Amino acid sequence: MNMNYLEEIKKLEELDKKYIWHPFTQMKDWLEEKPIIITEGRDCFIKDIHGKWYIDGVSSIWVNIHGHRKKEIDDAIKKQLDKIAHSTLLGLANIPSIKLAEKLIQIAPKPLAFKSRHFALTKVFYSDNGSTAVEVALKMAFQYWIHKGVKNKHSFLSLKNAYHGDTIGAMSVGGIDIFHKTFEPLFFKTFKAPSPYCYRCELEKTPSECSFECLTEMEDILEKHSDKIAAVIVEPIVQAAGGMIVWPEGYLKRVRELCNKHNVLLIADEIATGFGRTGKMFACEHEDVVPDIMCLSKGITNGYMPLAATLSTDEIYDTFLGEFKDLKTFFHGHSYTGNPLACAAAIASIDLFEKEGTLKSIQPKIALLEKKLKEIADLPNVGNVRNKGLIAGIELVRDKFSKEPYPWEEKIGWKVAYKAREDGVLIRPLGNIIVVMPPLAISVENLNRLMNVIKKAILSVTNN
Ligand SMILES: *Cc1c(COP(=O)(O)O)cnc(C)c1O
């Protein structure tokens, strides 16, 4: 590496520290660190400015599915770029957004009949990130009841440990104190049900004696307050940012039943779980659940471009139809809604699922992940391991028997992540939880390596 290049790197590091305020980052710490500047990606690897390659162990924050520099997606964007980069969906249409909408409806959870009702996701409303997809869902649900002439459904029911994004509405239905507590005075009113976090059950049940008591609490809230609740919003099966909390089987289905019984909508936030992450295209499919509204983002473009979609049923959509003067219009839209480049990337990414048999080819990788997690579960400071498909969490504890957590300040998760970097693995923990979420396209061999590095890093850090 020549002197000029080293000078250039130093300059970039300084400029980053001078100008950039990084998300979810204590900048005082950042200023003392040597930043990793990423310059290139390929398959499940990313390369830093010094030429060192790392396994992208959390898929560039959960967005990458088929790997980096995927030819089909690169080509789709280039091809679209030769036509037009952006035009608006406000009063105009564009080709990629039309074609993508059809595909999204085709791959959405299969329609279901339930009693006299028919559940089918049929309409696509675009936005450009997960938080906005959630804002759209909340506003749709809220206004739906107004159009139906049902008064007072001004609130939502969400779960503790929930994460639905960082805008004010999305935070209002969030449930992670460390992120959300500060902003509480700004939130609208919500009801909170317990999180089915079995390892640390709020109701102090063990799996063998559990009969979904946490759902009884949700049911109590619905019985008392369903007249005030527009929708229940959940991250189906895996509460991701809350610590990769994997729900017990059957919980999601029961939530759907409770929503039906109490006449509230169900919003499924599949932003983290969508696009094959959990082993099926969408997590809802594991329990044959069709939500009334479904939020998608993250994996939708294979992490190439910011894009989100909020899917809804005809039942909801139809209530927004009316005379122009009636003001039933859904007054919501973003500048980049339905961006053609992003939609082109998403179409190519969805096509790859079929072309490469992605959902089938991940099955042996899920089996390997589970085998490696079992080994890791035996380590002295690992309290719990959990996964659904290729999403996994490894919860580190100071004391395995009392489940005493490491204090937040100890940054134990980060210590493991830093250790793993030495062996060419990039991961980002959630507090004391080590997150494993590689691109679905990772090879068996690389997944094995990823897990071995994580195991070694945990051992090395927790032994001290
Ligand atoms: C990441 C995430 C969001 C927010 O998406 P952004 O694009 O970061 O705004 C919302 N819900 C879930 C479940 C997520 O994982």
Coordinates of C-alpha atoms and ligand atoms in Angstrom, one line a residue:
M1 CA 0.0 0.0 0.0
N2 CA 1.6 3.2 -1.0
M3 CA 2.0 6.3 1.2
N4 CA -0.6 8.3 -0.7
Y5 CA -3.2 5.7 -0.1
L6 CA -2.5 5.6 3.6
E7 CA -2.7 9.3 3.7
E8 CA -6.0 9.1 1.9
I9 CA -7.4 6.6 4.4
K10 CA -6.3 8.8 7.3
K11 CA -8.0 11.8 5.7
L12 CA -11.3 9.8 5.3
E13 CA -11.2 8.7 8.9
E14 CA -10.8 12.3 10.0
L15 CA -13.5 13.5 7.8
D16 CA -15.9 10.9 9.0
K17 CA -15.3 11.9 12.6
K18 CA -15.5 15.6 11.6
Y19 CA -18.8 15.4 9.7
I20 CA -20.8 12.3 10.3
W21 CA -23.2 11.6 13.2
H22 CA -23.6 7.8 13.2
P23 CA -27.0 6.2 14.0
F24 CA -27.4 4.3 17.3
T25 CA -23.8 5.1 18.1
Q26 CA -22.3 6.8 21.1
M27 CA -20.2 9.3 19.2
K28 CA -17.8 9.8 22.1
D29 CA -16.8 6.2 21.8
W30 CA -16.7 6.4 18.1
L31 CA -14.3 9.3 18.1
E32 CA -11.9 7.2 20.1
E33 CA -12.1 4.2 17.7
K34 CA -10.6 3.4 14.4
P35 CA -13.6 3.3 12.1
I36 CA -13.9 0.5 9.6
I37 CA -14.6 2.1 6.2
I38 CA -16.2 -0.3 3.8
T39 CA -15.3 -0.1 0.2
E40 CA -16.5 -3.2 -1.5
G41 CA -18.8 -6.3 -1.2
R42 CA -19.1 -9.7 -2.8
D43 CA -21.3 -12.6 -1.9
C44 CA -21.5 -12.7 1.9
F45 CA -18.3 -10.7 2.3
I46 CA -17.5 -7.0 2.7
K47 CA -14.1 -5.4 2.3
D48 CA -12.6 -2.5 4.3
I49 CA -10.4 0.2 3.0
H50 CA -7.3 -1.6 4.0
G51 CA -8.3 -4.6 1.9
K52 CA -9.4 -6.9 4.7
W53 CA -12.4 -9.0 3.9
Y54 CA -15.0 -9.9 6.6
I55 CA -18.1 -12.1 6.7
D56 CA -21.1 -9.8 6.7
G57 CA -22.6 -11.6 9.8
V58 CA -25.6 -9.4 10.1
S59 CA -26.3 -8.8 6.4
S60 CA -25.5 -5.1 6.6
I61 CA -28.2 -4.6 9.3
W62 CA -30.5 -7.4 8.1
V63 CA -31.1 -6.2 4.6
N64 CA -29.0 -8.5 2.4
I65 CA -30.5 -11.7 1.2
H66 CA -28.7 -13.0 -1.9
G67 CA -25.3 -11.5 -1.2
H68 CA -23.5 -8.3 -2.4
R69 CA -22.8 -7.5 -6.0
K70 CA -25.5 -9.9 -7.2
K71 CA -25.2 -9.7 -11.0
E72 CA -29.0 -9.9 -11.7
I73 CA -29.7 -7.0 -9.3
D74 CA -26.7 -5.0 -10.5
D75 CA -28.0 -5.4 -14.1
A76 CA -31.6 -4.6 -13.2
I77 CA -30.6 -1.3 -11.7
K78 CA -28.3 -0.4 -14.6
K79 CA -31.0 -1.2 -17.1
Q80 CA -33.5 0.9 -15.3
L81 CA -31.0 3.7 -14.9
D82 CA -30.9 3.9 -18.7
K83 CA -34.6 4.7 -18.7
I84 CA -35.3 6.9 -15.7
A85 CA -34.0 7.0 -12.1
H86 CA -37.0 8.6 -10.4
S87 CA -40.5 9.9 -11.1
T88 CA -43.3 10.3 -8.6
L89 CA -46.3 8.0 -7.8
L90 CA -48.3 11.1 -6.8
G91 CA -50.6 11.3 -9.7
L92 CA -48.3 9.3 -12.0
A93 CA -47.4 5.6 -12.4
N94 CA -44.2 3.9 -13.4
I95 CA -43.4 0.5 -14.8
P96 CA -41.2 -1.1 -12.1
S97 CA -43.6 -0.1 -9.3
I98 CA -46.5 -1.8 -11.2
K99 CA -44.6 -5.0 -11.8
L100 CA -43.3 -5.2 -8.3
A101 CA -46.7 -4.6 -6.8
E102 CA -48.0 -7.6 -8.7
K103 CA -45.1 -9.7 -7.5
L104 CA -45.6 -8.7 -3.9
I105 CA -49.2 -9.7 -3.9
Q106 CA -48.3 -13.0 -5.6
I107 CA -45.8 -13.9 -2.9
A108 CA -47.8 -12.5 0.0
P109 CA -49.3 -15.0 2.5
K110 CA -52.0 -17.0 0.7
P111 CA -55.6 -15.7 1.1
L112 CA -57.6 -17.4 3.9
A113 CA -61.3 -17.7 4.6
F114 CA -62.2 -17.5 8.3
K115 CA -65.9 -17.7 9.3
S116 CA -67.7 -15.2 7.1
R117 CA -64.5 -13.2 6.4
H118 CA -62.0 -13.5 3.6
F119 CA -58.4 -12.4 4.4
A120 CA -56.3 -11.5 1.4
L121 CA -53.6 -8.9 1.0
T122 CA -54.3 -7.2 -2.3
K123 CA -53.0 -3.7 -2.4
V124 CA -49.5 -2.2 -2.2
F125 CA -48.7 1.3 -0.7
Y126 CA -45.0 2.2 -1.2
S127 CA -42.7 4.2 1.0
D128 CA -39.0 4.2 1.5
N129 CA -38.0 2.7 4.8
G130 CA -39.3 0.4 7.5
S131 CA -40.4 3.2 9.9
T132 CA -42.5 4.9 7.2
A133 CA -44.1 1.5 6.3
V134 CA -45.2 1.3 9.9
E135 CA -46.5 4.9 10.0
V136 CA -48.5 4.2 6.9
A137 CA -49.9 1.0 8.5
L138 CA -50.9 2.9 11.6
K139 CA -52.6 5.7 9.7
M140 CA -54.4 3.3 7.4
A141 CA -55.7 1.3 10.4
F142 CA -56.8 4.4 12.2
Q143 CA -58.5 6.0 9.2
Y144 CA -60.2 2.7 8.2
W145 CA -62.3 2.7 11.4
I146 CA -63.2 6.4 10.9
H147 CA -64.4 5.5 7.4
K148 CA -66.4 2.6 8.8
G149 CA -68.1 5.0 11.2
V150 CA -66.6 3.4 14.3
K151 CA -65.7 6.0 16.8
N152 CA -62.9 6.1 19.4
K153 CA -60.6 3.5 18.0
H154 CA -57.7 5.9 18.5
S155 CA -55.2 3.6 20.2
F156 CA -53.1 0.5 19.4
L157 CA -52.0 -2.6 21.2
S158 CA -48.4 -3.5 20.9
L159 CA -46.0 -5.7 22.8
K160 CA -43.2 -5.1 25.2
N161 CA -39.8 -5.5 23.6
A162 CA -41.3 -4.5 20.3
Y163 CA -39.4 -2.5 17.7
H164 CA -41.2 -0.9 14.8
G165 CA -38.9 1.9 13.8
D166 CA -37.6 5.3 15.1
T167 CA -40.2 7.8 13.9
I168 CA -42.6 9.1 16.6
G169 CA -45.6 6.9 15.6
A170 CA -43.4 3.8 15.2
M171 CA -41.8 4.5 18.6
S172 CA -45.2 4.9 20.2
V173 CA -45.9 1.2 19.5
G174 CA -42.3 0.3 20.4
G175 CA -41.4 -1.3 23.7
I176 CA -37.7 -1.1 24.2
D177 CA -37.0 1.2 27.1
I178 CA -33.4 2.0 26.3
F179 CA -34.4 3.3 22.9
H180 CA -37.9 4.7 23.6
K181 CA -38.3 5.8 27.2
T182 CA -36.8 9.3 26.6
F183 CA -39.3 10.2 24.0
E184 CA -42.3 8.9 25.9
P185 CA -43.9 12.3 26.4
L186 CA -44.3 12.6 22.6
F187 CA -46.1 9.3 22.1
F188 CA -49.8 8.6 21.4
K189 CA -51.5 6.3 23.8
T190 CA -51.0 2.6 23.4
F191 CA -51.8 -0.6 25.3
K192 CA -48.9 -2.9 26.0
A193 CA -49.2 -6.7 26.3
P194 CA -46.4 -8.9 27.6
S195 CA -43.7 -10.1 25.3
P196 CA -43.6 -13.9 24.8
Y197 CA -40.0 -13.9 25.8
C198 CA -39.9 -17.4 27.2
Y199 CA -36.3 -17.3 28.6
R200 CA -37.3 -14.4 30.8
C201 CA -41.0 -15.0 31.1
E202 CA -42.6 -12.0 32.8
L203 CA -45.1 -14.3 34.3
E204 CA -42.4 -16.6 35.6
K205 CA -43.7 -19.7 33.8
T206 CA -41.5 -22.4 32.4
P207 CA -42.1 -23.8 29.0
S208 CA -43.5 -27.0 30.4
E209 CA -46.2 -25.2 32.5
C210 CA -46.9 -22.4 30.0
S211 CA -50.4 -22.2 28.7
F212 CA -50.0 -18.8 27.0
E213 CA -50.7 -16.8 30.2
C214 CA -49.2 -13.8 28.4
L215 CA -52.0 -14.0 25.9
T216 CA -54.5 -14.0 28.7
E217 CA -53.2 -10.5 29.5
M218 CA -53.6 -9.5 25.9
E219 CA -57.1 -10.9 25.9
D220 CA -57.9 -8.9 29.1
I221 CA -56.8 -5.7 27.4
L222 CA -58.9 -6.5 24.3
E223 CA -61.9 -7.4 26.4
K224 CA -61.8 -4.1 28.3
H225 CA -60.6 -1.8 25.6
S226 CA -61.2 -3.1 22.1
D227 CA -63.6 -0.3 21.5
K228 CA -60.6 2.0 21.7
I229 CA -58.1 -0.1 19.8
A230 CA -57.7 0.2 16.0
A231 CA -55.1 -2.6 15.6
V232 CA -52.7 -5.0 17.3
I233 CA -49.3 -4.5 15.8
V234 CA -46.6 -7.2 16.1
E235 CA -43.4 -8.5 14.6
P236 CA -44.6 -12.0 13.8
I237 CA -42.6 -14.9 15.4
V238 CA -39.4 -13.0 16.0
Q239 CA -39.2 -9.7 18.0
A240 CA -35.9 -8.7 16.3
A241 CA -34.4 -5.6 17.8
G242 CA -35.9 -6.5 21.2
G243 CA -33.3 -9.3 21.3
M244 CA -34.2 -11.9 18.6
I245 CA -37.0 -13.1 20.8
V246 CA -38.5 -16.2 19.2
W247 CA -42.2 -16.8 20.0
P248 CA -43.5 -20.1 21.1
E249 CA -45.3 -22.0 18.4
G250 CA -49.0 -21.1 18.2
Y251 CA -48.7 -17.7 19.7
L252 CA -49.1 -15.7 16.5
K253 CA -52.1 -17.8 15.4
R254 CA -53.8 -17.1 18.7
V255 CA -53.1 -13.3 18.3
R256 CA -54.9 -13.5 14.9
E257 CA -57.9 -15.2 16.6
L258 CA -58.0 -12.6 19.3
C259 CA -58.0 -9.8 16.8
N260 CA -60.9 -11.5 14.9
K261 CA -62.9 -12.0 18.1
H262 CA -62.5 -8.5 19.3
N263 CA -62.8 -6.7 16.0
V264 CA -59.4 -5.1 15.8
L265 CA -57.1 -5.2 12.8
L266 CA -53.8 -7.1 12.8
I267 CA -50.7 -5.4 11.5
A268 CA -47.8 -7.7 10.8
D269 CA -44.5 -5.9 10.8
E270 CA -42.4 -8.3 8.6
I271 CA -39.6 -5.7 8.1
A272 CA -37.0 -8.0 9.7
T273 CA -38.7 -11.3 9.1
G274 CA -39.8 -11.0 5.5
F275 CA -38.1 -12.3 2.4
G276 CA -37.1 -15.8 3.6
R277 CA -35.3 -14.9 6.8
T278 CA -37.3 -17.3 9.0
G279 CA -37.2 -20.1 6.4
K280 CA -40.5 -19.2 4.7
M281 CA -41.1 -16.2 2.5
F282 CA -42.9 -14.5 5.4
A283 CA -43.0 -15.4 9.0
C284 CA -46.9 -15.3 9.1
E285 CA -46.9 -18.4 6.8
H286 CA -45.5 -20.5 9.6
E287 CA -48.8 -20.3 11.3
D288 CA -51.1 -19.8 8.3
V289 CA -51.9 -16.2 9.4
V290 CA -52.9 -13.5 7.0
P291 CA -52.7 -10.1 8.6
D292 CA -54.9 -7.2 7.6
I293 CA -51.9 -5.0 7.0
M294 CA -48.3 -6.1 6.4
C295 CA -45.2 -3.9 6.5
L296 CA -42.1 -4.8 4.4
S297 CA -38.7 -3.2 3.9
K298 CA -35.2 -4.3 4.8
G299 CA -34.8 -7.4 2.5
I300 CA -37.1 -6.1 -0.2
T301 CA -34.3 -4.8 -2.5
N302 CA -31.6 -7.2 -1.2
G303 CA -30.2 -4.1 0.6
Y304 CA -29.5 -2.2 -2.6
M305 CA -31.9 0.7 -2.3
P306 CA -34.2 2.1 0.3
L307 CA -37.7 0.9 -0.3
A308 CA -40.7 -0.2 1.7
A309 CA -44.2 -1.4 1.1
T310 CA -47.3 -1.6 3.2
L311 CA -49.8 -4.2 2.0
S312 CA -53.5 -4.1 2.8
T313 CA -56.7 -5.9 2.1
D314 CA -59.5 -4.8 -0.2
E315 CA -61.7 -4.5 2.9
I316 CA -59.5 -1.6 4.1
Y317 CA -58.8 -0.1 0.7
D318 CA -62.4 0.0 -0.2
T319 CA -63.4 2.1 2.7
F320 CA -61.1 4.9 1.4
L321 CA -63.1 5.1 -1.9
G322 CA -65.5 8.0 -2.1
E323 CA -66.3 11.2 -3.8
F324 CA -63.4 13.7 -4.2
K325 CA -65.2 16.1 -1.9
D326 CA -65.7 13.5 0.9
L327 CA -61.9 13.7 1.8
K328 CA -61.7 10.0 2.2
T329 CA -58.4 10.0 0.3
F330 CA -55.4 8.6 2.1
F331 CA -53.4 11.8 2.5
H332 CA -50.0 10.2 2.8
G333 CA -47.0 10.0 0.5
H334 CA -43.2 10.4 0.4
S335 CA -41.0 12.1 -2.2
Y336 CA -39.4 8.8 -3.1
T337 CA -42.5 6.6 -3.0
G338 CA -42.3 3.9 -5.7
N339 CA -38.8 4.8 -6.8
P340 CA -38.2 3.0 -10.1
L341 CA -34.6 2.1 -9.4
A342 CA -35.5 0.6 -6.0
C343 CA -38.5 -1.3 -7.5
A344 CA -36.3 -2.6 -10.3
A345 CA -33.9 -4.0 -7.7
A346 CA -36.7 -5.5 -5.7
I347 CA -38.2 -7.3 -8.7
A348 CA -34.8 -8.8 -9.5
S349 CA -34.3 -9.8 -5.9
I350 CA -37.7 -11.5 -5.7
D351 CA -37.1 -13.3 -9.0
L352 CA -33.9 -14.8 -7.6
F353 CA -35.9 -16.7 -4.9
E354 CA -37.4 -18.8 -7.7
K355 CA -34.3 -18.9 -9.9
E356 CA -32.0 -20.0 -7.1
G357 CA -34.5 -22.0 -5.1
T358 CA -33.5 -19.8 -2.1
L359 CA -36.1 -21.1 0.3
K360 CA -35.1 -24.7 -0.3
S361 CA -31.4 -24.1 -0.3
I362 CA -31.4 -22.5 3.1
Q363 CA -32.9 -25.5 4.8
P364 CA -29.5 -27.3 5.3
K365 CA -28.0 -24.0 6.5
I366 CA -30.7 -23.6 9.1
A367 CA -29.9 -27.1 10.3
L368 CA -26.2 -26.3 10.5
L369 CA -27.0 -23.0 12.4
E370 CA -29.1 -24.9 14.9
K371 CA -26.3 -27.5 15.4
K372 CA -23.7 -24.8 16.0
L373 CA -26.1 -22.9 18.3
K374 CA -26.5 -26.1 20.4
E375 CA -22.7 -26.2 20.8
I376 CA -22.6 -22.6 21.8
A377 CA -25.5 -23.1 24.3
D378 CA -23.1 -25.2 26.4
L379 CA -20.7 -22.4 27.0
P380 CA -20.6 -21.2 30.6
N381 CA -21.8 -17.7 30.0
V382 CA -24.5 -18.4 27.4
G383 CA -27.9 -18.3 29.0
N384 CA -30.0 -19.0 25.9
V385 CA -29.8 -19.5 22.2
R386 CA -32.7 -19.1 19.9
N387 CA -33.4 -19.0 16.2
K388 CA -36.1 -19.1 13.5
G389 CA -34.6 -19.8 10.2
L390 CA -31.5 -17.8 9.6
I391 CA -32.2 -15.3 12.4
A392 CA -30.5 -16.2 15.7
G393 CA -29.8 -14.7 19.1
I394 CA -27.2 -15.8 21.6
E395 CA -27.9 -14.3 25.0
L396 CA -24.9 -13.9 27.2
V397 CA -25.4 -13.9 31.0
R398 CA -23.1 -13.3 33.9
D399 CA -24.5 -16.3 35.7
K400 CA -26.0 -19.2 33.8
F401 CA -28.1 -20.5 36.7
S402 CA -29.6 -17.3 38.0
K403 CA -29.8 -15.8 34.5
E404 CA -28.2 -12.7 35.9
P405 CA -27.5 -10.4 32.9
Y406 CA -24.2 -8.7 32.3
P407 CA -24.6 -5.0 33.2
W408 CA -25.4 -2.9 30.1
E409 CA -22.3 -0.8 30.7
E410 CA -20.1 -3.8 30.4
K411 CA -20.7 -3.8 26.7
I412 CA -20.2 -7.6 26.6
G413 CA -21.9 -8.0 23.3
W414 CA -19.6 -5.4 21.8
K415 CA -16.5 -7.0 23.3
V416 CA -17.5 -10.2 21.5
A417 CA -18.1 -8.3 18.3
Y418 CA -14.7 -6.6 18.4
K419 CA -13.0 -10.0 19.1
A420 CA -14.8 -11.5 16.1
R421 CA -13.4 -8.7 13.9
E422 CA -9.9 -10.0 14.4
D423 CA -11.0 -13.2 12.8
G424 CA -12.7 -11.5 9.9
V425 CA -16.3 -11.5 11.0
L426 CA -18.5 -8.4 11.4
I427 CA -21.5 -8.6 13.7
R428 CA -23.5 -6.1 15.6
P429 CA -25.0 -7.1 19.0
L430 CA -28.2 -6.0 20.7
G431 CA -27.0 -5.4 24.2
N432 CA -26.0 -8.7 25.6
I433 CA -27.4 -10.6 22.7
I434 CA -25.1 -11.7 19.9
V435 CA -27.1 -11.5 16.7
V436 CA -26.4 -13.9 13.8
M437 CA -28.2 -13.0 10.6
P438 CA -26.0 -13.7 7.6
P439 CA -27.2 -13.3 4.0
L440 CA -29.4 -16.3 3.1
A441 CA -26.9 -16.9 0.3
I442 CA -24.0 -17.6 2.6
S443 CA -22.4 -21.0 1.9
V444 CA -22.5 -23.8 4.3
E445 CA -18.8 -23.5 4.7
N446 CA -18.8 -19.8 5.4
L447 CA -21.7 -20.2 7.9
N448 CA -19.7 -22.8 9.7
R449 CA -16.7 -20.4 9.8
L450 CA -19.0 -17.6 11.0
M451 CA -20.3 -19.7 13.9
N452 CA -16.8 -21.0 14.9
V453 CA -15.5 -17.5 15.0
I454 CA -18.5 -16.3 17.2
K455 CA -18.0 -19.3 19.5
K456 CA -14.3 -18.6 19.9
A457 CA -14.9 -14.9 20.5
I458 CA -17.6 -15.6 23.2
L459 CA -15.2 -18.0 24.9
S460 CA -12.3 -15.6 24.8
V461 CA -14.3 -12.6 26.1
T462 CA -16.3 -14.4 28.8
N463 CA -13.3 -16.2 30.2
N464 CA -11.8 -13.0 31.4
Ligands
LIG1 C1 -35.6 -2.3 11.1 C2 -37.0 -2.4 11.5 C3 -37.9 -1.4 11.4 C4 -37.5 0.0 10.9 O1 -37.0 0.0 9.6 P1 -36.1 1.3 9.2 O2 -35.9 1.0 7.7 O3 -34.8 1.2 10.0 O4 -36.8 2.5 9.5 C5 -39.3 -1.6 11.7 N1 -39.7 -2.8 12.1 C6 -38.8 -3.8 12.3 C7 -39.4 -5.1 12.7 C8 -37.5 -3.7 12.0 O5 -36.6 -4.7 12.2

